Amino acid sequence: MKISKKYTTAKAICALMLCLGSATLYSCKKYLDVTPENVGTIDYAFRNRNEAENYLFTCYNTLQGMSNVLNDPGFTTSAEIVYPNDLSERPINDIGFQLIRGTVQNVSSPALNVWDGGYFQAIRRCNIMLENIDKPIDLSEGEKAQWIAETKFLKAYYHFSLAKMYGPIPIYRVNQPVTAPIEEIRVKRQPVDSVFDYAVQLLDEAIPNLPTQIGNIQQELGRVTRLIALSVKAEILATQASPLFNGNPDYARFKNKDGQALFSQTADPAKWQRAAAACKAAIDEAAGLNMKLYTFIPPANLPAVNDSIRKVLTIQNAVTEKWDLNAELIWALNPTFGYQSYCIPRLTTKAVENSTAAAGSFTVPMFTTDLFYSDNGVPINEDKVWDYAHRFELRTGDNANRYYVKSGYTTIKNNFSREPRYYANIGFDGGVWFGNGVTDQNNPLYIEAKGPDSKAGPKDRVRINMLAIWPKKLVSYQTVFNEGVQQNAYRLPRMRLADLYLLYAECLNEASGPGPEVYQYIDLVRQRAGLKGVVESWAQYSFAPAKPTTKDGLREIIHRERRIELCFEAKAGWDLRRWKEMLTVLATPIQGWSIFQKTSENFYSLQTLFIPAMTVRDYFWPLSDGALSNNPNLVQTLYW
């Protein structure tokens, strides 16, 4: 196998720059498009330590590309955020968002296809790295051990990512030589348990030789640490234990051509025990590094903020704070979140006048807002004292609620007496927006969304929010969209401590039911959000006071806690799949407000944008016709 010396080196440098957050794909493109002038071999790529490190960064390259949420089904197929399909212009590749409409997925050219090339190419690069790591004579044994560990982590993560999308996949332990018999090259799918077990095996081999912390943050942030690997191991094992993969009768007929079953039909409860142990190991590692749930500490240039605003900023900044200032952030990818302008409404006259400012077209359906609790810490339809039946009646903002709802502005009862995470996550008509250049807590900006004449209302068929509800949490309070644009860039978390705590609580409950330790880790997250403990809240305020005391009831609570705490963070699309809850959740109509209406009475009339059309086949991706034609040993995904 030969690789262009120039291509290899340029690509490695670009991958290195991308990994370190100092370049964009656009700045690399001019190098990658250059036609090679001479030819080198793999031996050249591993001739010394420097070249070998460059090749290591090519192994990271595909991972860094996963930061684009438009290509992440966890973000686009949860229906936490939806995107219109009838704009006069299509400024982004929105095919991932359209998957839930049930009209774009196909076998001739699958949407978000990472099977043909993509992740399998990344696995092959990892295998090349492992096969040639002994060649550089100036590479120390310590560095060699670490690079092998990093490569094994990447190889495990690529296998895991493929399994989440496709279920059973081929396992590439080594690269097949080009001289191998054709039947060895034409690999078949492996049972899902084999895939997960192999990924965990790779992580177990890698973890002892990974660094505890990154030594040089300026040059190496984004490289894998022991805590990252332990957290991913916990995530893999929790996924393997979940109903989609653990004894799923829907896939009993999914078999290879030789009759090999690809899904076990016997649910194994011990898998939850194994996942719980992995979660605890990761939590203990984080504790040893003095990690803790994030709390907002106002910088010196910010005026004093009251407790209400501080809670909102704590929840927002757990996501949007810079990596080195966030004691909760376990793992993020280096490219920054690139869609803040799609998440923010037009808040000022200058923003309305500037056509290049916020698009604000990532819209949040009503059922996503319904997830969030009342201020009593229970679901709004379970709260004994929250007026659920009249929640869409008009109500005017008052002085007591002025830090969450604009005083004197007419909105609806639904926006009052909600938990702080509601106000941190959801941008609604009449809702206070602390930030965007205005940090006076007594005179903050707020959203005006009734009709085309309002600041945030529809202006054209591009910069339009079809339901008049915005994913506020994804915008840093320091980001400004006015006549000019000043983005406070951040990296969307891939794993943070709250995620790990709730995953541990889930695994413990599934393994042995409710207990003090399960409540402890749920309550740590709730406490940070300003809520009382789960048992106390349900006992005092819910119509179902005993719900947290049963395994089924606590499961429902934990699933909801994950969807609330991790809302908009590209988690729900995967969680809903592994729980086998996607079809239930996505049977709900996508509804919001009548955005062209100017009066409060008419604006607050629910409109249905569309009804998702997902079926059991949409849990996993189809293989392309080309993949099946090239390898007759592959079987098509069941139901496709």
PDB file of N, CA and C in Angstrom, residues 526-589:
ATOM      1  N   ARG A 526     -30.155  17.337  40.504  1.00  0.00           N
ATOM      2  CA  ARG A 526     -31.328  18.152  40.806  1.00  0.00           C
ATOM      3  C   ARG A 526     -30.976  19.307  41.740  1.00  0.00           C
ATOM      4  N   GLN A 527     -30.129  19.030  42.694  1.00  0.00           N
ATOM      5  CA  GLN A 527     -29.723  20.054  43.664  1.00  0.00           C
ATOM      6  C   GLN A 527     -29.051  21.216  42.959  1.00  0.00           C
ATOM      7  N   ARG A 528     -28.162  20.901  42.024  1.00  0.00           N
ATOM      8  CA  ARG A 528     -27.471  21.951  41.268  1.00  0.00           C
ATOM      9  C   ARG A 528     -28.488  22.788  40.482  1.00  0.00           C
ATOM     10  N   ALA A 529     -29.595  22.168  40.068  1.00  0.00           N
ATOM     11  CA  ALA A 529     -30.639  22.877  39.337  1.00  0.00           C
ATOM     12  C   ALA A 529     -31.619  23.595  40.264  1.00  0.00           C
ATOM     13  N   GLY A 530     -31.360  23.579  41.576  1.00  0.00           N
ATOM     14  CA  GLY A 530     -32.205  24.294  42.518  1.00  0.00           C
ATOM     15  C   GLY A 530     -33.445  23.543  42.942  1.00  0.00           C
ATOM     16  N   LEU A 531     -33.440  22.202  42.803  1.00  0.00           N
ATOM     17  CA  LEU A 531     -34.609  21.390  43.146  1.00  0.00           C
ATOM     18  C   LEU A 531     -34.341  20.528  44.374  1.00  0.00           C
ATOM     19  N   LYS A 532     -35.393  20.163  45.059  1.00  0.00           N
ATOM     20  CA  LYS A 532     -35.278  19.226  46.179  1.00  0.00           C
ATOM     21  C   LYS A 532     -35.059  17.815  45.657  1.00  0.00           C
ATOM     22  N   GLY A 533     -34.740  16.903  46.565  1.00  0.00           N
ATOM     23  CA  GLY A 533     -34.503  15.521  46.196  1.00  0.00           C
ATOM     24  C   GLY A 533     -35.709  14.881  45.547  1.00  0.00           C
ATOM     25  N   VAL A 534     -35.468  13.822  44.785  1.00  0.00           N
ATOM     26  CA  VAL A 534     -36.527  13.206  44.002  1.00  0.00           C
ATOM     27  C   VAL A 534     -37.605  12.596  44.899  1.00  0.00           C
ATOM     28  N   VAL A 535     -37.241  11.917  45.964  1.00  0.00           N
ATOM     29  CA  VAL A 535     -38.230  11.293  46.844  1.00  0.00           C
ATOM     30  C   VAL A 535     -39.067  12.368  47.531  1.00  0.00           C
ATOM     31  N   GLU A 536     -38.409  13.389  48.061  1.00  0.00           N
ATOM     32  CA  GLU A 536     -39.116  14.460  48.753  1.00  0.00           C
ATOM     33  C   GLU A 536     -40.066  15.206  47.822  1.00  0.00           C
ATOM     34  N   SER A 537     -39.613  15.515  46.622  1.00  0.00           N
ATOM     35  CA  SER A 537     -40.437  16.270  45.680  1.00  0.00           C
ATOM     36  C   SER A 537     -41.694  15.505  45.296  1.00  0.00           C
ATOM     37  N   TRP A 538     -41.538  14.221  44.983  1.00  0.00           N
ATOM     38  CA  TRP A 538     -42.700  13.437  44.571  1.00  0.00           C
ATOM     39  C   TRP A 538     -43.658  13.226  45.755  1.00  0.00           C
ATOM     40  N   ALA A 539     -43.103  12.981  46.917  1.00  0.00           N
ATOM     41  CA  ALA A 539     -43.957  12.754  48.084  1.00  0.00           C
ATOM     42  C   ALA A 539     -44.777  13.994  48.423  1.00  0.00           C
ATOM     43  N   GLN A 540     -44.192  15.159  48.214  1.00  0.00           N
ATOM     44  CA  GLN A 540     -44.856  16.387  48.628  1.00  0.00           C
ATOM     45  C   GLN A 540     -45.778  16.969  47.564  1.00  0.00           C
ATOM     46  N   TYR A 541     -45.425  16.800  46.266  1.00  0.00           N
ATOM     47  CA  TYR A 541     -46.143  17.549  45.241  1.00  0.00           C
ATOM     48  C   TYR A 541     -46.816  16.709  44.161  1.00  0.00           C
ATOM     49  N   SER A 542     -46.445  15.446  44.005  1.00  0.00           N
ATOM     50  CA  SER A 542     -46.939  14.687  42.868  1.00  0.00           C
ATOM     51  C   SER A 542     -48.226  13.931  43.166  1.00  0.00           C
ATOM     52  N   PHE A 543     -49.052  13.758  42.120  1.00  0.00           N
ATOM     53  CA  PHE A 543     -50.223  12.901  42.217  1.00  0.00           C
ATOM     54  C   PHE A 543     -49.821  11.434  42.390  1.00  0.00           C
ATOM     55  N   ALA A 544     -48.565  11.121  42.059  1.00  0.00           N
ATOM     56  CA  ALA A 544     -48.052   9.748  42.185  1.00  0.00           C
ATOM     57  C   ALA A 544     -46.877   9.740  43.154  1.00  0.00           C
ATOM     58  N   PRO A 545     -47.111   9.940  44.435  1.00  0.00           N
ATOM     59  CA  PRO A 545     -46.031  10.152  45.410  1.00  0.00           C
ATOM     60  C   PRO A 545     -45.087   8.973  45.554  1.00  0.00           C
ATOM     61  N   ALA A 546     -45.540   7.759  45.229  1.00  0.00           N
ATOM     62  CA  ALA A 546     -44.690   6.579  45.408  1.00  0.00           C
ATOM     63  C   ALA A 546     -43.866   6.256  44.164  1.00  0.00           C
ATOM     64  N   LYS A 547     -43.962   7.038  43.116  1.00  0.00           N
ATOM     65  CA  LYS A 547     -43.273   6.702  41.865  1.00  0.00           C
ATOM     66  C   LYS A 547     -41.771   6.454  42.045  1.00  0.00           C
ATOM     67  N   PRO A 548     -41.028   7.265  42.801  1.00  0.00           N
ATOM     68  CA  PRO A 548     -39.583   7.013  42.919  1.00  0.00           C
ATOM     69  C   PRO A 548     -39.229   5.758  43.714  1.00  0.00           C
ATOM     70  N   THR A 549     -40.204   5.132  44.342  1.00  0.00           N
ATOM     71  CA  THR A 549     -39.915   3.967  45.189  1.00  0.00           C
ATOM     72  C   THR A 549     -40.035   2.652  44.432  1.00  0.00           C
ATOM     73  N   THR A 550     -40.468   2.678  43.171  1.00  0.00           N
ATOM     74  CA  THR A 550     -40.557   1.462  42.358  1.00  0.00           C
ATOM     75  C   THR A 550     -39.544   1.526  41.236  1.00  0.00           C
ATOM     76  N   LYS A 551     -39.109   0.376  40.787  1.00  0.00           N
ATOM     77  CA  LYS A 551     -38.107   0.324  39.722  1.00  0.00           C
ATOM     78  C   LYS A 551     -38.636   0.955  38.433  1.00  0.00           C
ATOM     79  N   ASP A 552     -39.856   0.609  38.047  1.00  0.00           N
ATOM     80  CA  ASP A 552     -40.436   1.162  36.830  1.00  0.00           C
ATOM     81  C   ASP A 552     -40.654   2.663  36.953  1.00  0.00           C
ATOM     82  N   GLY A 553     -41.151   3.097  38.116  1.00  0.00           N
ATOM     83  CA  GLY A 553     -41.388   4.520  38.316  1.00  0.00           C
ATOM     84  C   GLY A 553     -40.099   5.322  38.305  1.00  0.00           C
ATOM     85  N   LEU A 554     -39.084   4.793  38.980  1.00  0.00           N
ATOM     86  CA  LEU A 554     -37.801   5.510  39.020  1.00  0.00           C
ATOM     87  C   LEU A 554     -37.140   5.503  37.645  1.00  0.00           C
ATOM     88  N   ARG A 555     -37.340   4.428  36.871  1.00  0.00           N
ATOM     89  CA  ARG A 555     -36.806   4.407  35.496  1.00  0.00           C
ATOM     90  C   ARG A 555     -37.379   5.570  34.697  1.00  0.00           C
ATOM     91  N   GLU A 556     -38.682   5.757  34.803  1.00  0.00           N
ATOM     92  CA  GLU A 556     -39.323   6.858  34.081  1.00  0.00           C
ATOM     93  C   GLU A 556     -38.755   8.202  34.521  1.00  0.00           C
ATOM     94  N   ILE A 557     -38.534   8.357  35.812  1.00  0.00           N
ATOM     95  CA  ILE A 557     -37.983   9.606  36.339  1.00  0.00           C
ATOM     96  C   ILE A 557     -36.556   9.827  35.824  1.00  0.00           C
ATOM     97  N   ILE A 558     -35.727   8.784  35.875  1.00  0.00           N
ATOM     98  CA  ILE A 558     -34.336   8.928  35.435  1.00  0.00           C
ATOM     99  C   ILE A 558     -34.269   9.260  33.959  1.00  0.00           C
ATOM    100  N   HIS A 559     -35.086   8.590  33.144  1.00  0.00           N
ATOM    101  CA  HIS A 559     -35.087   8.896  31.713  1.00  0.00           C
ATOM    102  C   HIS A 559     -35.448  10.364  31.480  1.00  0.00           C
ATOM    103  N   ARG A 560     -36.422  10.840  32.236  1.00  0.00           N
ATOM    104  CA  ARG A 560     -36.823  12.239  32.081  1.00  0.00           C
ATOM    105  C   ARG A 560     -35.727  13.181  32.573  1.00  0.00           C
ATOM    106  N   GLU A 561     -35.093  12.826  33.684  1.00  0.00           N
ATOM    107  CA  GLU A 561     -33.992  13.659  34.194  1.00  0.00           C
ATOM    108  C   GLU A 561     -32.884  13.783  33.146  1.00  0.00           C
ATOM    109  N   ARG A 562     -32.555  12.696  32.463  1.00  0.00           N
ATOM    110  CA  ARG A 562     -31.518  12.759  31.428  1.00  0.00           C
ATOM    111  C   ARG A 562     -31.965  13.662  30.284  1.00  0.00           C
ATOM    112  N   ARG A 563     -33.215  13.532  29.894  1.00  0.00           N
ATOM    113  CA  ARG A 563     -33.693  14.350  28.784  1.00  0.00           C
ATOM    114  C   ARG A 563     -33.746  15.830  29.152  1.00  0.00           C
ATOM    115  N   ILE A 564     -34.018  16.137  30.417  1.00  0.00           N
ATOM    116  CA  ILE A 564     -34.026  17.536  30.862  1.00  0.00           C
ATOM    117  C   ILE A 564     -32.597  18.068  30.998  1.00  0.00           C
ATOM    118  N   GLU A 565     -31.789  17.383  31.778  1.00  0.00           N
ATOM    119  CA  GLU A 565     -30.448  17.871  32.084  1.00  0.00           C
ATOM    120  C   GLU A 565     -29.579  17.961  30.835  1.00  0.00           C
ATOM    121  N   LEU A 566     -29.716  17.017  29.922  1.00  0.00           N
ATOM    122  CA  LEU A 566     -28.844  16.952  28.749  1.00  0.00           C
ATOM    123  C   LEU A 566     -29.536  17.453  27.489  1.00  0.00           C
ATOM    124  N   CYS A 567     -30.625  18.188  27.660  1.00  0.00           N
ATOM    125  CA  CYS A 567     -31.394  18.676  26.523  1.00  0.00           C
ATOM    126  C   CYS A 567     -30.509  19.477  25.567  1.00  0.00           C
ATOM    127  N   PHE A 568     -30.662  19.221  24.276  1.00  0.00           N
ATOM    128  CA  PHE A 568     -29.958  19.902  23.183  1.00  0.00           C
ATOM    129  C   PHE A 568     -28.482  19.515  23.076  1.00  0.00           C
ATOM    130  N   GLU A 569     -28.009  18.530  23.832  1.00  0.00           N
ATOM    131  CA  GLU A 569     -26.587  18.192  23.848  1.00  0.00           C
ATOM    132  C   GLU A 569     -26.258  16.940  23.037  1.00  0.00           C
ATOM    133  N   ALA A 570     -27.120  16.581  22.097  1.00  0.00           N
ATOM    134  CA  ALA A 570     -26.901  15.438  21.195  1.00  0.00           C
ATOM    135  C   ALA A 570     -26.893  14.107  21.938  1.00  0.00           C
ATOM    136  N   LYS A 571     -27.626  14.024  23.022  1.00  0.00           N
ATOM    137  CA  LYS A 571     -27.736  12.786  23.793  1.00  0.00           C
ATOM    138  C   LYS A 571     -29.072  12.083  23.581  1.00  0.00           C
ATOM    139  N   ALA A 572     -30.159  12.860  23.495  1.00  0.00           N
ATOM    140  CA  ALA A 572     -31.496  12.261  23.503  1.00  0.00           C
ATOM    141  C   ALA A 572     -31.738  11.356  22.308  1.00  0.00           C
ATOM    142  N   GLY A 573     -31.210  11.715  21.136  1.00  0.00           N
ATOM    143  CA  GLY A 573     -31.418  10.874  19.964  1.00  0.00           C
ATOM    144  C   GLY A 573     -30.900   9.474  20.155  1.00  0.00           C
ATOM    145  N   TRP A 574     -29.795   9.325  20.881  1.00  0.00           N
ATOM    146  CA  TRP A 574     -29.229   8.001  21.165  1.00  0.00           C
ATOM    147  C   TRP A 574     -29.938   7.353  22.352  1.00  0.00           C
ATOM    148  N   ASP A 575     -30.240   8.140  23.388  1.00  0.00           N
ATOM    149  CA  ASP A 575     -30.936   7.572  24.544  1.00  0.00           C
ATOM    150  C   ASP A 575     -32.297   7.010  24.145  1.00  0.00           C
ATOM    151  N   LEU A 576     -33.065   7.764  23.385  1.00  0.00           N
ATOM    152  CA  LEU A 576     -34.394   7.300  22.986  1.00  0.00           C
ATOM    153  C   LEU A 576     -34.301   6.009  22.174  1.00  0.00           C
ATOM    154  N   ARG A 577     -33.237   5.866  21.409  1.00  0.00           N
ATOM    155  CA  ARG A 577     -33.046   4.622  20.655  1.00  0.00           C
ATOM    156  C   ARG A 577     -32.731   3.458  21.592  1.00  0.00           C
ATOM    157  N   ARG A 578     -31.730   3.645  22.438  1.00  0.00           N
ATOM    158  CA  ARG A 578     -31.315   2.498  23.250  1.00  0.00           C
ATOM    159  C   ARG A 578     -32.398   2.082  24.243  1.00  0.00           C
ATOM    160  N   TRP A 579     -33.252   3.035  24.657  1.00  0.00           N
ATOM    161  CA  TRP A 579     -34.362   2.713  25.551  1.00  0.00           C
ATOM    162  C   TRP A 579     -35.559   2.111  24.810  1.00  0.00           C
ATOM    163  N   LYS A 580     -35.521   2.140  23.474  1.00  0.00           N
ATOM    164  CA  LYS A 580     -36.663   1.750  22.640  1.00  0.00           C
ATOM    165  C   LYS A 580     -37.875   2.634  22.913  1.00  0.00           C
ATOM    166  N   GLU A 581     -37.625   3.925  23.089  1.00  0.00           N
ATOM    167  CA  GLU A 581     -38.701   4.888  23.335  1.00  0.00           C
ATOM    168  C   GLU A 581     -38.869   5.879  22.181  1.00  0.00           C
ATOM    169  N   MET A 582     -38.052   5.724  21.133  1.00  0.00           N
ATOM    170  CA  MET A 582     -38.065   6.698  20.048  1.00  0.00           C
ATOM    171  C   MET A 582     -39.432   6.780  19.365  1.00  0.00           C
ATOM    172  N   LEU A 583     -40.042   5.646  19.099  1.00  0.00           N
ATOM    173  CA  LEU A 583     -41.308   5.652  18.363  1.00  0.00           C
ATOM    174  C   LEU A 583     -42.431   6.266  19.196  1.00  0.00           C
ATOM    175  N   THR A 584     -42.402   6.046  20.498  1.00  0.00           N
ATOM    176  CA  THR A 584     -43.420   6.641  21.374  1.00  0.00           C
ATOM    177  C   THR A 584     -43.284   8.155  21.429  1.00  0.00           C
ATOM    178  N   VAL A 585     -42.050   8.625  21.649  1.00  0.00           N
ATOM    179  CA  VAL A 585     -41.814  10.065  21.754  1.00  0.00           C
ATOM    180  C   VAL A 585     -42.106  10.755  20.423  1.00  0.00           C
ATOM    181  N   LEU A 586     -41.677  10.136  19.324  1.00  0.00           N
ATOM    182  CA  LEU A 586     -41.818  10.778  18.022  1.00  0.00           C
ATOM    183  C   LEU A 586     -43.166  10.499  17.365  1.00  0.00           C
ATOM    184  N   ALA A 587     -44.097   9.987  18.137  1.00  0.00           N
ATOM    185  CA  ALA A 587     -45.484   9.920  17.665  1.00  0.00           C
ATOM    186  C   ALA A 587     -46.230  11.203  18.019  1.00  0.00           C
ATOM    187  N   THR A 588     -45.566  12.075  18.768  1.00  0.00           N
ATOM    188  CA  THR A 588     -46.177  13.331  19.216  1.00  0.00           C
ATOM    189  C   THR A 588     -46.073  14.380  18.121  1.00  0.00           C
ATOM    190  N   PRO A 589     -47.142  15.087  17.787  1.00  0.00           N
ATOM    191  CA  PRO A 589     -47.062  16.143  16.767  1.00  0.00           C
ATOM    192  C   PRO A 589     -46.065  17.234  17.153  1.00  0.00           C
TER     193      PRO A 589
END
